[in-house]
C-alpha cells in the first residue's frame, strides 16, 4: 500500500500541473470567445485538442509513476 | 508570462520530478518476482476485495475472454520456443475457478497476470527459460483486434459499395451519411492543414489509423463480450501504430527535415552542436509520446470507470451505487469524447509529423 | 540496471506482431476497396457540387445580366416612347396650330375677297342705280319740263311768283 501511495503522490502532483494547464487553456479560450463570439466553434475545437494534449502530459507523469512500481499490487 | 507565474509552475514541476526519483529508487529495492510470488497465494486465500488487482485484471491482456461468472471463451495459445511452435487452448492454463494452473506442453507453462512463463518443478518462475518464449497467442486483445479489423472492413467496404451502387450524384444515405462527414473531417481537419497539396498520398494511412484507433476506443468502452478488451489502452498496440508513423516520417524525411535535426540552420556552430542530441532525441520522443498519450489516456479512462464501479465493493454497500453509477455514466460519456479526441489527435499529430518531414522550407514547430 | 517495469507499460511482442499484421491487412484492404473508391466518389461529388454551384452562379449572373439588359431596354423603350409621344404631341399641336393659322388666314382672305366682291357688287349696283336714277330723273325732268314749257303763261306766272318769293325772303 505504501508503494501505491507514492505513485498516487506523483499522479496527484501531475494532476496539479495539468489542472493549471487546462485552466489556462480554458481561461484563454473563454476570453477569446467573449471577445470574438463568432470564433466560438473554432476556439472550442482547439481548446479541446489543447486540453487533451496537456492532459496527455499529466498522463505521461502517471505512466512514469507506473514505471517504477506495480500500482500497489 | 511573468516570472511570478513561472515560479510556482517550476516548483510543481520540480516536485513532480523529485517524486519520480523517489518512485524509481524505491521500486528498485523491491524485486518484482518476490512481490509476485508472495502475492499470488495471498490473492487466492483472501476473500477481501482487492481493487487494484481486479482493475488490472480487467485492463490487461489474457488468454481467455471472460464473459461472466465462471464462463469464458478460451482462446488459442500459440507459443514459439526453441522447440518450435506449439498451439493449445487457453482453457488449459486455468482451472474451473479461473485460477492459473500449470500446463505441460513442451515446457511446463503457467500464466502470471496474463503473461505465460515457464515454471520450475517447485512452481517458481524460470526467468531464464521464459525469455525464450515468444507468445503470439490469439489473446483477448488480438481477438478484439481481429474483430475490429473485420468490423471496419465490413463497414467501409459496404460504404464504398454504396457509392458504387448509388452513384456520386445522389445524396449519401444510411451508414454512408454517417461515415462521409467523418471522412471529410479527417481530410479537411487533419490531412489538409498539415500536408497541404500532398495530402492524398497520406489519406489512406490517416483514415485507417483514425478509424482503427477510434473503433478500438469505442469497443473498449463496451463492457460486455465483443468489446471490453483494452486494445487501444495496451502499450503494444499504440507502440506499433506509433512505429508506423515514425517509419513513414523517417522514410519521407526531406533534406530540410534532416538538416533541421543535424545542422540547424541560422544558428552559431556551438549551438548547432548542442542542438543535435536534442533534435535526435526529439525524433524518437515523438513516436514515444504518441504511444504513451493514447495508451495512458485509454488506460486511465478504463481505470477510472472501473474504480468508480469498484467504489460499490470498497464501501461494501448497495447505497454506494447511487453515487457510483451516475458517476460512471458521466465518466463514460467523457471517455466517449476522449476516445474520439485521442483518435483525432493521434491522426493529427501523425499528419503534423509527416508535414514536418515533407516540408521544403518554412519554420517548424516542436510538438511532443 | 533497468527499472523493474510495470507489465502495464511493457509492450508485449506477440500483440505488437498481431497489431502490425492487423494494421497491414486493414491498410491494404481498406486502401484498395474502401478509401480509394470513397475518396474518389467524394472528390467527384464535390467536383460535381462545385461545378453545379459554379454553373448556378454563372446562370444567376447571366440572369442578372439579362434582367439588367431587359431593364435597360425597357427604360430605353420607355424613354423612346416618351420622346415619340412628346414629338407626336408637338407635331399634333403644331399641325393644329398651323391648320388654325391657315384656316384663319384663309378665312380672312375669303372674307376679304368676299367683302371686296360685295363691295364691288354694291358699288356696281349703286352705280347702276345711280345711272338708272339719273336717267329716270333726266327722263322725268324732260317730261316735266316738256309739259311745263308747253304752257307759257303759267311759266311766266311762276317766274313772277318766284321773284316775289325772293323778295319776301
Coordinates of C-alpha atoms in Angstrom, one line a residue:
Chain A
X1 CA 0.0 0.0 0.0
X2 CA 2.9 2.3 0.7
X3 CA 4.3 1.8 -2.8
X4 CA 0.9 2.6 -4.2
X5 CA 0.7 5.8 -2.3
X6 CA 4.0 7.1 -3.7
X7 CA 2.6 6.7 -7.2
X8 CA -0.5 8.4 -6.1
X9 CA 1.5 11.4 -4.9
X10 CA 3.2 11.5 -8.3
X11 CA -0.1 11.3 -10.0
X12 CA -1.6 13.9 -7.8
X13 CA 1.3 16.4 -8.5
X14 CA 0.9 15.7 -12.2
X15 CA -2.8 16.4 -11.8
X16 CA -1.9 19.8 -10.3
X17 CA 0.2 20.7 -13.3
X18 CA -2.4 19.5 -15.7
X19 CA -5.0 21.4 -13.8
X20 CA -3.1 24.6 -14.1
X21 CA -2.5 24.0 -17.7
X22 CA -6.1 23.1 -18.6
X23 CA -7.3 26.0 -16.5
X24 CA -5.1 28.4 -18.5
X25 CA -6.4 26.9 -21.7
X26 CA -10.0 27.3 -20.6
X27 CA -9.3 30.8 -19.5
X28 CA -7.7 31.7 -22.8
X29 CA -10.5 30.1 -24.8
X30 CA -13.2 31.8 -22.8
X31 CA -11.6 35.2 -23.1
X32 CA -11.2 34.6 -26.8
X33 CA -14.9 33.5 -27.0
X34 CA -16.0 36.6 -25.1
X35 CA -14.0 38.9 -27.3
X36 CA -15.0 37.2 -30.5
X37 CA -18.2 35.2 -30.2
X38 CA -18.1 34.4 -33.9
X39 CA -15.0 32.4 -33.4
X40 CA -16.5 30.2 -30.7
X41 CA -16.7 27.0 -32.6
X42 CA -13.1 27.2 -33.8
X43 CA -11.9 28.1 -30.3
X44 CA -13.8 25.3 -28.7
X45 CA -12.3 22.7 -31.0
X46 CA -8.8 23.9 -30.5
X47 CA -9.4 24.2 -26.7
X48 CA -10.4 20.6 -26.5
X49 CA -7.4 19.5 -28.6
X50 CA -5.1 21.6 -26.5
X51 CA -6.6 20.3 -23.3
X52 CA -6.2 16.7 -24.5
X53 CA -2.6 17.4 -25.2
X54 CA -2.0 18.9 -21.8
X55 CA -3.9 16.0 -20.2
X56 CA -1.6 13.6 -22.0
X57 CA 1.4 15.2 -20.3
X58 CA -0.2 14.6 -17.0
X59 CA -0.8 11.0 -18.0
X60 CA 2.9 10.7 -19.1
X61 CA 3.7 11.5 -15.5
X62 CA 1.3 8.9 -14.3
X63 CA 2.9 6.4 -16.6
X64 CA 6.3 7.4 -15.3
X65 CA 5.0 6.8 -11.8
X66 CA 3.8 3.4 -13.1
X67 CA 7.3 2.6 -14.4
X68 CA 8.7 2.3 -11.0
X69 CA 6.2 0.2 -9.2
X70 CA 3.2 -2.1 -9.6
X71 CA 0.3 0.2 -8.9
X72 CA 0.2 -1.2 -5.4
X73 CA -0.4 -4.7 -6.5
Chain B
X1 CA 4.0 35.1 -18.9
X2 CA 5.6 37.0 -16.0
X3 CA 8.3 35.4 -13.8
X4 CA 5.9 35.4 -10.9
X5 CA 3.7 32.9 -12.6
X6 CA 6.5 30.7 -13.7
X7 CA 7.9 30.2 -10.2
X8 CA 5.1 28.1 -8.8
X9 CA 5.0 26.1 -12.1
X10 CA 8.7 25.4 -11.7
X11 CA 8.2 24.4 -8.1
X12 CA 5.4 22.0 -9.1
X13 CA 7.5 20.6 -12.0
X14 CA 10.4 20.1 -9.7
X15 CA 8.4 18.3 -7.0
X16 CA 7.0 16.0 -9.7
X17 CA 10.5 15.3 -10.8
X18 CA 11.7 14.6 -7.3
X19 CA 8.7 12.3 -6.8
X20 CA 9.7 10.2 -9.8
X21 CA 13.1 9.7 -8.5
X22 CA 11.7 8.6 -5.2
X23 CA 9.5 6.2 -7.0
X24 CA 12.1 4.6 -9.1
X25 CA 14.7 4.3 -6.4
X26 CA 12.1 2.8 -4.1
X27 CA 10.9 0.4 -6.7
X28 CA 14.4 -0.8 -7.4
X29 CA 14.7 -2.0 -3.9
X30 CA 11.6 -4.2 -4.3
X31 CA 12.4 -7.2 -6.6
X32 CA 9.4 -7.9 -8.7
X33 CA 9.3 -11.7 -8.6
X34 CA 9.4 -11.7 -4.8
X35 CA 6.4 -9.5 -4.7
X36 CA 4.6 -11.6 -7.3
X37 CA 5.3 -14.9 -5.6
X38 CA 4.2 -13.7 -2.2
X39 CA 1.2 -12.2 -3.6
X40 CA -0.2 -14.9 -5.7
X41 CA -1.1 -17.2 -2.9
X42 CA -2.3 -14.2 -0.9
X43 CA -4.7 -13.4 -3.6
X44 CA -6.2 -16.8 -3.5
X45 CA -6.9 -17.1 0.1
X46 CA -8.0 -13.6 0.7
X47 CA -11.7 -13.2 0.1
X48 CA -11.4 -9.4 0.7
X49 CA -11.9 -7.4 -2.4
X50 CA -8.6 -6.2 -3.9
X51 CA -9.4 -3.2 -6.1
X52 CA -6.0 -2.8 -7.7
X53 CA -5.7 -6.4 -8.8
X54 CA -9.3 -6.6 -10.1
X55 CA -8.8 -3.4 -12.1
X56 CA -5.5 -4.6 -13.5
X57 CA -7.1 -7.9 -14.4
X58 CA -9.7 -6.1 -16.4
X59 CA -7.3 -3.9 -18.3
X60 CA -4.6 -6.4 -19.0
X61 CA -4.4 -8.9 -21.8
X62 CA -5.5 -12.5 -21.2
X63 CA -5.6 -15.9 -22.8
X64 CA -9.3 -16.4 -22.1
X65 CA -12.0 -14.0 -22.9
X66 CA -14.0 -13.7 -19.7
X67 CA -17.8 -13.4 -20.3
X68 CA -19.5 -13.6 -16.9
X69 CA -19.2 -15.6 -13.7
X70 CA -17.3 -18.7 -14.5
X71 CA -17.9 -18.6 -18.2
X72 CA -15.2 -17.5 -20.6
X73 CA -14.2 -18.1 -24.2
X74 CA -11.0 -20.0 -24.4
X75 CA -8.6 -18.5 -27.0
X76 CA -5.9 -20.3 -28.8
X77 CA -2.4 -20.0 -27.3
X78 CA 0.4 -20.0 -29.8
X79 CA 3.9 -20.2 -28.4
X80 CA 7.2 -20.3 -30.1
X81 CA 10.1 -21.7 -28.1
X82 CA 13.4 -23.2 -29.2
X83 CA 11.4 -26.5 -29.6
X84 CA 9.2 -24.9 -32.3
X85 CA 5.6 -23.7 -32.4
X86 CA 3.1 -25.0 -30.0
X87 CA -0.7 -24.5 -30.1
X88 CA -3.2 -25.3 -27.3
X89 CA -6.3 -23.9 -25.8
X90 CA -6.3 -21.1 -23.3
X91 CA -8.6 -23.1 -21.2
X92 CA -5.7 -25.4 -20.4
X93 CA -4.0 -22.6 -18.5
X94 CA -6.8 -22.1 -15.9
X95 CA -8.8 -24.4 -13.7
X96 CA -12.5 -24.3 -13.3
X97 CA -12.2 -21.3 -10.8
X98 CA -10.2 -19.3 -13.3
X99 CA -7.0 -19.6 -11.3
X100 CA -3.9 -20.2 -13.3
X101 CA -2.6 -23.7 -13.4
X102 CA 0.5 -25.3 -14.9
X103 CA 0.1 -26.7 -18.4
X104 CA 2.7 -29.2 -19.5
X105 CA 3.5 -28.6 -23.2
X106 CA 7.0 -28.6 -24.4
X107 CA 7.7 -26.9 -21.2
X108 CA 5.6 -26.5 -18.1
X109 CA 3.8 -23.2 -18.7
X110 CA 1.9 -21.1 -16.3
X111 CA 0.2 -17.7 -16.8
X112 CA 1.2 -14.9 -14.5
X113 CA -1.0 -11.9 -14.9
X114 CA -1.7 -12.7 -18.5
X115 CA 1.9 -13.5 -19.4
X116 CA 3.0 -17.1 -20.0
X117 CA 6.1 -18.1 -18.1
X118 CA 7.9 -21.4 -17.8
X119 CA 7.9 -22.7 -14.3
X120 CA 10.2 -25.0 -12.4
X121 CA 9.2 -28.1 -10.6
X122 CA 8.5 -26.3 -7.4
X123 CA 6.2 -23.7 -9.1
X124 CA 8.6 -20.8 -9.2
X125 CA 9.2 -18.9 -12.4
X126 CA 12.2 -19.9 -14.5
X127 CA 13.1 -16.4 -15.8
X128 CA 15.9 -17.7 -17.9
X129 CA 13.8 -20.1 -19.9
X130 CA 10.8 -17.7 -20.0
X131 CA 12.8 -15.2 -22.0
X132 CA 12.9 -17.7 -24.9
X133 CA 9.2 -18.0 -25.1
X134 CA 7.6 -15.8 -27.8
X135 CA 3.9 -15.6 -27.1
X136 CA 2.0 -15.0 -30.3
X137 CA -1.3 -16.2 -29.0
X138 CA -4.7 -15.0 -30.1
X139 CA -5.2 -13.3 -26.8
X140 CA -8.2 -11.3 -25.8
X141 CA -6.7 -8.1 -27.3
X142 CA -5.7 -9.9 -30.5
X143 CA -9.2 -11.4 -30.9
X144 CA -10.7 -8.0 -30.3
X145 CA -8.2 -6.5 -32.8
X146 CA -9.2 -9.0 -35.5
X147 CA -12.8 -8.4 -34.7
X148 CA -12.4 -4.7 -35.2
X149 CA -10.5 -5.3 -38.4
X150 CA -13.4 -7.4 -39.7
X151 CA -15.9 -4.8 -38.5
X152 CA -14.0 -2.0 -40.2
X153 CA -13.7 -3.9 -43.4
X154 CA -17.4 -4.7 -43.4
X155 CA -18.4 -1.2 -42.6
X156 CA -16.1 0.6 -45.1
X157 CA -16.4 -1.8 -48.0
X158 CA -20.2 -1.7 -47.7
X159 CA -19.9 2.1 -47.7
X160 CA -17.7 2.0 -50.7
X161 CA -20.1 -0.2 -52.4
X162 CA -22.9 2.2 -51.6
X163 CA -21.0 4.8 -53.5
X164 CA -20.6 2.5 -56.4
X165 CA -24.3 1.4 -56.4
X166 CA -25.9 4.8 -55.7
X167 CA -23.5 6.9 -57.8
X168 CA -21.9 10.0 -56.7
X169 CA -24.6 12.4 -57.6
X170 CA -27.2 11.2 -55.2
X171 CA -27.0 12.3 -51.5
X172 CA -25.5 9.8 -49.1
X173 CA -27.9 7.5 -47.3
X174 CA -27.9 5.5 -44.1
X175 CA -24.5 4.5 -42.9
X176 CA -22.9 6.3 -45.8
X177 CA -24.2 9.6 -44.5
X178 CA -22.6 8.8 -41.0
X179 CA -19.2 7.9 -42.4
X180 CA -18.9 10.6 -45.1
X181 CA -18.7 13.6 -42.8
X182 CA -16.1 11.9 -40.7
X183 CA -14.0 11.1 -43.7
X184 CA -14.4 14.7 -44.8
X185 CA -13.5 15.8 -41.3
X186 CA -10.3 13.7 -41.4
X187 CA -9.5 15.2 -44.8
X188 CA -10.2 18.8 -44.0
X189 CA -9.2 19.0 -40.3
X190 CA -6.3 16.5 -40.2
X191 CA -4.8 16.0 -43.6
X192 CA -5.2 19.2 -45.5
X193 CA -4.0 21.7 -42.8
X194 CA -0.7 19.9 -42.2
X195 CA 0.1 18.2 -45.5
X196 CA -1.2 20.8 -47.9
X197 CA -1.4 19.6 -51.5
X198 CA 0.3 16.3 -50.8
X199 CA -2.5 15.0 -48.6
X200 CA -3.8 12.5 -51.0
X201 CA -0.9 10.1 -50.6
X202 CA -1.3 10.0 -46.8
X203 CA -5.1 9.9 -46.7
X204 CA -5.3 6.0 -46.6
X205 CA -2.9 5.8 -43.7
X206 CA -4.5 8.7 -41.8
X207 CA -8.0 7.4 -42.3
X208 CA -7.1 3.8 -41.4
X209 CA -5.2 4.9 -38.3
X210 CA -8.0 7.2 -37.2
X211 CA -10.8 4.7 -37.6
X212 CA -8.8 1.8 -36.3
X213 CA -8.0 3.7 -33.1
X214 CA -11.5 5.2 -32.8
X215 CA -13.3 1.9 -33.1
X216 CA -10.9 0.2 -30.7
X217 CA -11.5 3.1 -28.2
X218 CA -15.3 2.7 -28.6
X219 CA -15.2 -1.1 -28.4
X220 CA -13.1 -0.8 -25.3
X221 CA -15.9 1.2 -23.7
X222 CA -18.4 -1.6 -24.3
X223 CA -18.4 -3.6 -21.1
X224 CA -19.6 -6.9 -22.5
X225 CA -18.4 -9.6 -24.8
X226 CA -17.4 -8.3 -28.3
X227 CA -16.0 -5.2 -26.7
X228 CA -14.3 -4.8 -23.3
X229 CA -10.8 -5.6 -24.4
X230 CA -8.5 -2.8 -23.6
X231 CA -6.8 -2.8 -27.0
X232 CA -6.1 0.9 -27.5
X233 CA -5.1 1.0 -23.8
X234 CA -2.4 -1.5 -24.5
X235 CA 1.1 -0.1 -25.0
X236 CA 2.0 -2.8 -27.6
X237 CA -0.8 -1.7 -29.8
X238 CA -0.2 2.0 -29.5
X239 CA 3.6 1.5 -29.9
X240 CA 3.0 -0.4 -33.1
X241 CA 0.9 2.3 -34.6
X242 CA 3.3 5.0 -33.5
X243 CA 6.1 3.0 -35.1
X244 CA 4.3 3.1 -38.4
X245 CA 4.0 6.9 -38.1
X246 CA 7.7 7.0 -37.1
X247 CA 8.7 4.9 -40.1
X248 CA 6.7 6.8 -42.6
X249 CA 8.0 10.1 -41.2
X250 CA 11.6 8.9 -41.4
X251 CA 11.2 7.5 -44.9
X252 CA 9.6 10.6 -46.2
X253 CA 12.1 13.0 -44.5
X254 CA 13.3 15.5 -47.0
X255 CA 16.7 17.3 -46.9
X256 CA 15.2 20.2 -45.0
X257 CA 13.9 17.8 -42.2
X258 CA 17.3 16.2 -41.7
X259 CA 19.0 19.5 -41.9
X260 CA 16.9 20.8 -39.0
X261 CA 17.9 17.7 -37.0
X262 CA 21.6 17.5 -37.6
X263 CA 22.7 21.0 -38.6
X264 CA 20.1 23.6 -37.6
X265 CA 20.4 26.5 -40.0
X266 CA 20.8 30.0 -38.9
X267 CA 22.5 29.3 -35.5
X268 CA 26.1 29.7 -34.3
X269 CA 28.1 26.5 -34.5
X270 CA 28.3 25.7 -30.8
X271 CA 24.5 26.0 -30.6
X272 CA 24.2 23.7 -33.6
X273 CA 26.3 21.0 -31.9
X274 CA 24.3 21.5 -28.7
X275 CA 21.0 21.0 -30.6
X276 CA 22.0 17.8 -32.4
X277 CA 21.4 15.4 -29.5
X278 CA 18.2 17.3 -28.5
X279 CA 16.8 17.1 -32.0
X280 CA 17.8 13.5 -32.4
X281 CA 16.1 12.7 -29.2
X282 CA 13.1 14.6 -30.4
X283 CA 12.8 12.3 -33.4
X284 CA 12.4 9.3 -31.1
X285 CA 10.4 11.1 -28.4
X286 CA 7.7 11.9 -31.0
X287 CA 6.5 8.3 -31.5
X288 CA 7.0 7.6 -27.8
X289 CA 4.8 10.5 -26.9
X290 CA 2.2 9.2 -29.4
X291 CA 2.4 5.8 -27.8
X292 CA 2.1 7.0 -24.3
X293 CA -0.6 9.5 -25.0
X294 CA -3.0 7.1 -26.4
X295 CA -2.1 4.2 -24.1
X296 CA -2.2 6.4 -20.9
X297 CA -5.5 8.1 -21.9
X298 CA -7.3 5.0 -22.6
X299 CA -5.9 3.0 -19.7
X300 CA -6.7 5.9 -17.4
X301 CA -10.2 6.0 -18.7
X302 CA -10.7 2.3 -18.0
X303 CA -9.1 2.5 -14.6
X304 CA -11.4 5.5 -13.7
X305 CA -14.5 3.7 -14.8
X306 CA -13.6 0.5 -13.1
X307 CA -12.6 2.4 -9.9
X308 CA -15.9 4.2 -9.8
X309 CA -17.7 0.9 -10.1
X310 CA -15.3 -0.6 -7.6
X311 CA -16.5 2.0 -5.1
X312 CA -19.5 -0.1 -4.5
X313 CA -17.4 -3.1 -3.5
X314 CA -15.0 -0.9 -1.5
X315 CA -17.7 0.6 0.6
X316 CA -19.5 -2.7 0.5
X317 CA -22.9 -1.3 0.3
X318 CA -25.6 -1.1 -2.3
X319 CA -26.2 2.6 -1.4
X320 CA -22.8 3.5 -2.9
X321 CA -24.1 2.5 -6.3
X322 CA -26.4 5.6 -6.2
X323 CA -23.3 7.6 -6.4
X324 CA -21.0 5.3 -8.3
X325 CA -23.3 4.5 -11.2
X326 CA -24.2 8.1 -12.2
X327 CA -20.5 9.0 -12.0
X328 CA -19.6 6.0 -14.1
X329 CA -22.1 7.1 -16.7
X330 CA -20.7 10.6 -16.6
X331 CA -17.1 9.4 -17.0
X332 CA -18.1 7.0 -19.7
X333 CA -19.6 9.9 -21.6
X334 CA -16.4 11.8 -21.2
X335 CA -14.5 8.7 -22.3
X336 CA -16.5 8.5 -25.5
X337 CA -15.4 12.1 -26.2
X338 CA -11.8 11.2 -25.2
X339 CA -11.9 8.2 -27.4
X340 CA -12.7 10.4 -30.4
X341 CA -10.3 13.1 -29.4
X342 CA -7.4 10.7 -28.9
X343 CA -8.0 9.1 -32.3
X344 CA -8.2 12.6 -33.8
X345 CA -5.0 13.7 -32.0
X346 CA -3.1 10.6 -33.0
X347 CA -4.0 11.1 -36.6
X348 CA -3.5 14.8 -36.4
X349 CA 0.0 14.5 -34.9
X350 CA 0.9 11.9 -37.4
X351 CA -0.2 14.3 -40.2
X352 CA 1.8 17.0 -38.5
X353 CA 5.0 14.9 -38.3
X354 CA 4.5 13.9 -42.0
X355 CA 4.1 17.5 -42.8
X356 CA 7.3 18.4 -40.9
X357 CA 9.2 15.7 -42.7
X358 CA 7.9 16.8 -46.1
X359 CA 8.5 20.5 -45.6
X360 CA 10.8 22.1 -48.0
X361 CA 11.2 25.5 -46.3
X362 CA 9.3 27.4 -43.6
X363 CA 9.7 27.2 -39.8
X364 CA 8.5 24.1 -38.0
X365 CA 7.1 23.9 -34.5
X366 CA 8.1 21.4 -32.0
X367 CA 5.2 19.4 -30.7
X368 CA 5.6 16.4 -28.5
Chain C
X1 CA 20.4 -1.8 -14.3
X2 CA 16.9 -1.4 -15.7
X3 CA 14.0 -0.5 -13.6
X4 CA 11.6 -3.2 -12.6
X5 CA 9.0 -2.2 -15.1
X6 CA 5.3 -2.5 -14.6
X7 CA 3.9 -5.1 -17.0
X8 CA 1.3 -2.5 -18.0
X9 CA 4.0 -0.4 -19.7
X10 CA 5.9 -3.3 -21.1
X11 CA 4.9 -3.9 -24.7
X12 CA 4.1 -7.5 -25.4
X13 CA 5.9 -8.6 -28.6
X14 CA 3.0 -11.0 -29.5
X15 CA 0.5 -8.3 -29.5
X16 CA 2.8 -6.0 -31.4
X17 CA 3.2 -8.6 -34.2
X18 CA -0.6 -9.0 -34.3
X19 CA -1.2 -5.3 -34.3
X20 CA 1.2 -4.8 -37.2
X21 CA -0.5 -7.7 -39.1
X22 CA -3.9 -6.3 -38.4
X23 CA -2.9 -2.8 -39.4
X24 CA -1.3 -4.0 -42.6
X25 CA -4.4 -6.0 -43.5
X26 CA -6.6 -3.1 -42.7
X27 CA -4.4 -0.6 -44.6
X28 CA -4.2 -2.9 -47.6
X29 CA -7.9 -4.0 -47.9
X30 CA -9.4 -0.6 -46.9
X31 CA -6.9 1.3 -49.0
X32 CA -7.8 -0.8 -52.0
X33 CA -11.5 -1.5 -51.5
X34 CA -12.7 1.4 -49.4
X35 CA -10.6 4.6 -49.3
X36 CA -9.9 4.7 -52.9
X37 CA -13.5 4.5 -54.2
X38 CA -14.8 6.6 -51.3
X39 CA -12.3 9.3 -51.7
X40 CA -12.8 9.2 -55.5
X41 CA -16.6 9.4 -55.0
X42 CA -16.3 12.2 -52.5
X43 CA -14.0 14.1 -54.8
X44 CA -16.3 13.6 -57.7
X45 CA -19.3 14.6 -55.7
X46 CA -17.5 17.7 -54.5
X47 CA -16.4 18.5 -58.0
X48 CA -20.0 18.0 -59.2
X49 CA -21.3 20.2 -56.5
X50 CA -18.7 22.8 -57.2
X51 CA -19.5 22.6 -60.9
X52 CA -23.2 22.9 -60.2
X53 CA -22.6 25.9 -57.9
X54 CA -20.4 27.5 -60.5
X55 CA -23.0 26.8 -63.2
X56 CA -25.7 28.2 -61.0
X57 CA -23.6 31.3 -60.3
X58 CA -23.0 31.7 -63.9
X59 CA -26.6 31.3 -64.8
X60 CA -27.5 33.7 -62.0
X61 CA -25.0 36.2 -63.3
X62 CA -26.4 35.7 -66.8
X63 CA -29.9 36.1 -65.5
X64 CA -28.9 39.2 -63.7
X65 CA -27.2 40.4 -66.8
X66 CA -30.3 39.6 -68.8
X67 CA -32.5 41.3 -66.3
X68 CA -30.4 44.4 -66.3
X69 CA -30.4 44.3 -70.1
X70 CA -34.1 44.0 -70.1
X71 CA -34.5 46.8 -67.7
X72 CA -32.1 48.9 -69.7
X73 CA -34.1 48.0 -72.9
X74 CA -37.3 48.7 -71.1
X75 CA -36.0 52.1 -69.8
X76 CA -34.8 52.9 -73.3
X77 CA -38.1 51.9 -74.8
X78 CA -39.9 53.9 -72.2
X79 CA -37.8 56.9 -72.9
X80 CA -38.2 56.4 -76.6
X81 CA -42.0 56.1 -76.2
X82 CA -41.9 59.3 -74.1
X83 CA -39.9 61.2 -76.7
X84 CA -42.1 59.8 -79.5
X85 CA -45.2 60.8 -77.6
X86 CA -43.8 64.2 -77.0
X87 CA -42.8 64.6 -80.6
X88 CA -46.2 63.4 -81.7
X89 CA -47.9 65.8 -79.4
X90 CA -45.7 68.6 -80.6
X91 CA -46.4 67.7 -84.2
X92 CA -50.1 67.5 -83.4
X93 CA -50.0 70.8 -81.7
X94 CA -48.1 72.3 -84.5
X95 CA -50.4 70.8 -87.0
X96 CA -53.4 72.1 -85.2
X97 CA -51.9 75.5 -84.8
X98 CA -50.8 75.5 -88.4
X99 CA -54.2 74.4 -89.5
X100 CA -55.7 77.0 -87.3
X101 CA -53.5 79.7 -88.7
X102 CA -54.0 78.6 -92.2
X103 CA -57.7 78.5 -91.6
X104 CA -57.7 81.8 -90.1
X105 CA -55.7 83.4 -92.9
X106 CA -57.8 81.5 -95.4
X107 CA -60.9 82.7 -93.8
X108 CA -59.6 86.2 -93.6
X109 CA -58.6 86.0 -97.2
X110 CA -62.0 84.7 -98.2
X111 CA -63.7 87.3 -96.1
X112 CA -61.7 90.0 -97.6
X113 CA -62.3 88.7 -101.1
X114 CA -66.0 88.4 -100.3
X115 CA -66.1 91.8 -98.8
X116 CA -64.3 93.1 -101.8
X117 CA -66.8 91.3 -104.1
X118 CA -69.7 92.5 -102.1
X119 CA -68.3 96.0 -102.1
X120 CA -67.8 95.7 -105.9
X121 CA -71.3 94.4 -106.4
X122 CA -72.6 97.0 -104.1
X123 CA -70.7 99.7 -105.9
X124 CA -71.8 98.3 -109.3
X125 CA -75.4 98.2 -108.0
X126 CA -75.1 101.7 -106.6
X127 CA -73.6 102.9 -109.9
X128 CA -76.2 101.1 -111.8
X129 CA -78.9 102.5 -109.6
X130 CA -77.4 106.0 -109.8
X131 CA -77.3 105.7 -113.6
X132 CA -80.9 104.5 -113.7
X133 CA -82.0 107.1 -111.2
X134 CA -80.1 109.8 -113.2
X135 CA -81.8 108.5 -116.4
X136 CA -85.1 108.4 -114.7
X137 CA -84.6 111.8 -113.3
X138 CA -83.5 113.1 -116.7
X139 CA -86.5 111.5 -118.4
X140 CA -88.9 112.7 -115.7
X141 CA -87.3 116.1 -115.8
X142 CA -87.5 116.0 -119.6
X143 CA -91.2 115.0 -119.4
X144 CA -91.9 117.5 -116.7
X145 CA -90.0 120.3 -118.5
X146 CA -91.7 119.4 -121.8
X147 CA -95.2 119.7 -120.1
X148 CA -94.3 122.7 -118.1
X149 CA -92.7 124.5 -121.0
X150 CA -95.8 123.9 -123.2
X151 CA -97.8 126.3 -121.0
X152 CA -96.3 129.6 -121.4
X153 CA -98.5 132.0 -119.3
X154 CA -98.2 129.8 -116.4
X155 CA -94.4 129.9 -116.8
X156 CA -94.4 133.5 -116.7
X157 CA -96.7 133.5 -113.7
X158 CA -94.5 131.2 -111.8
X159 CA -91.4 133.1 -112.6
X160 CA -93.2 136.1 -111.2
X161 CA -94.3 134.3 -108.2
X162 CA -90.6 133.1 -107.6
X163 CA -89.3 136.6 -108.0
X164 CA -91.9 137.7 -105.5
X165 CA -91.0 135.0 -103.0
X166 CA -87.3 136.0 -103.3
X167 CA -88.2 139.5 -102.2
X168 CA -90.1 138.1 -99.3
X169 CA -87.2 136.0 -98.1

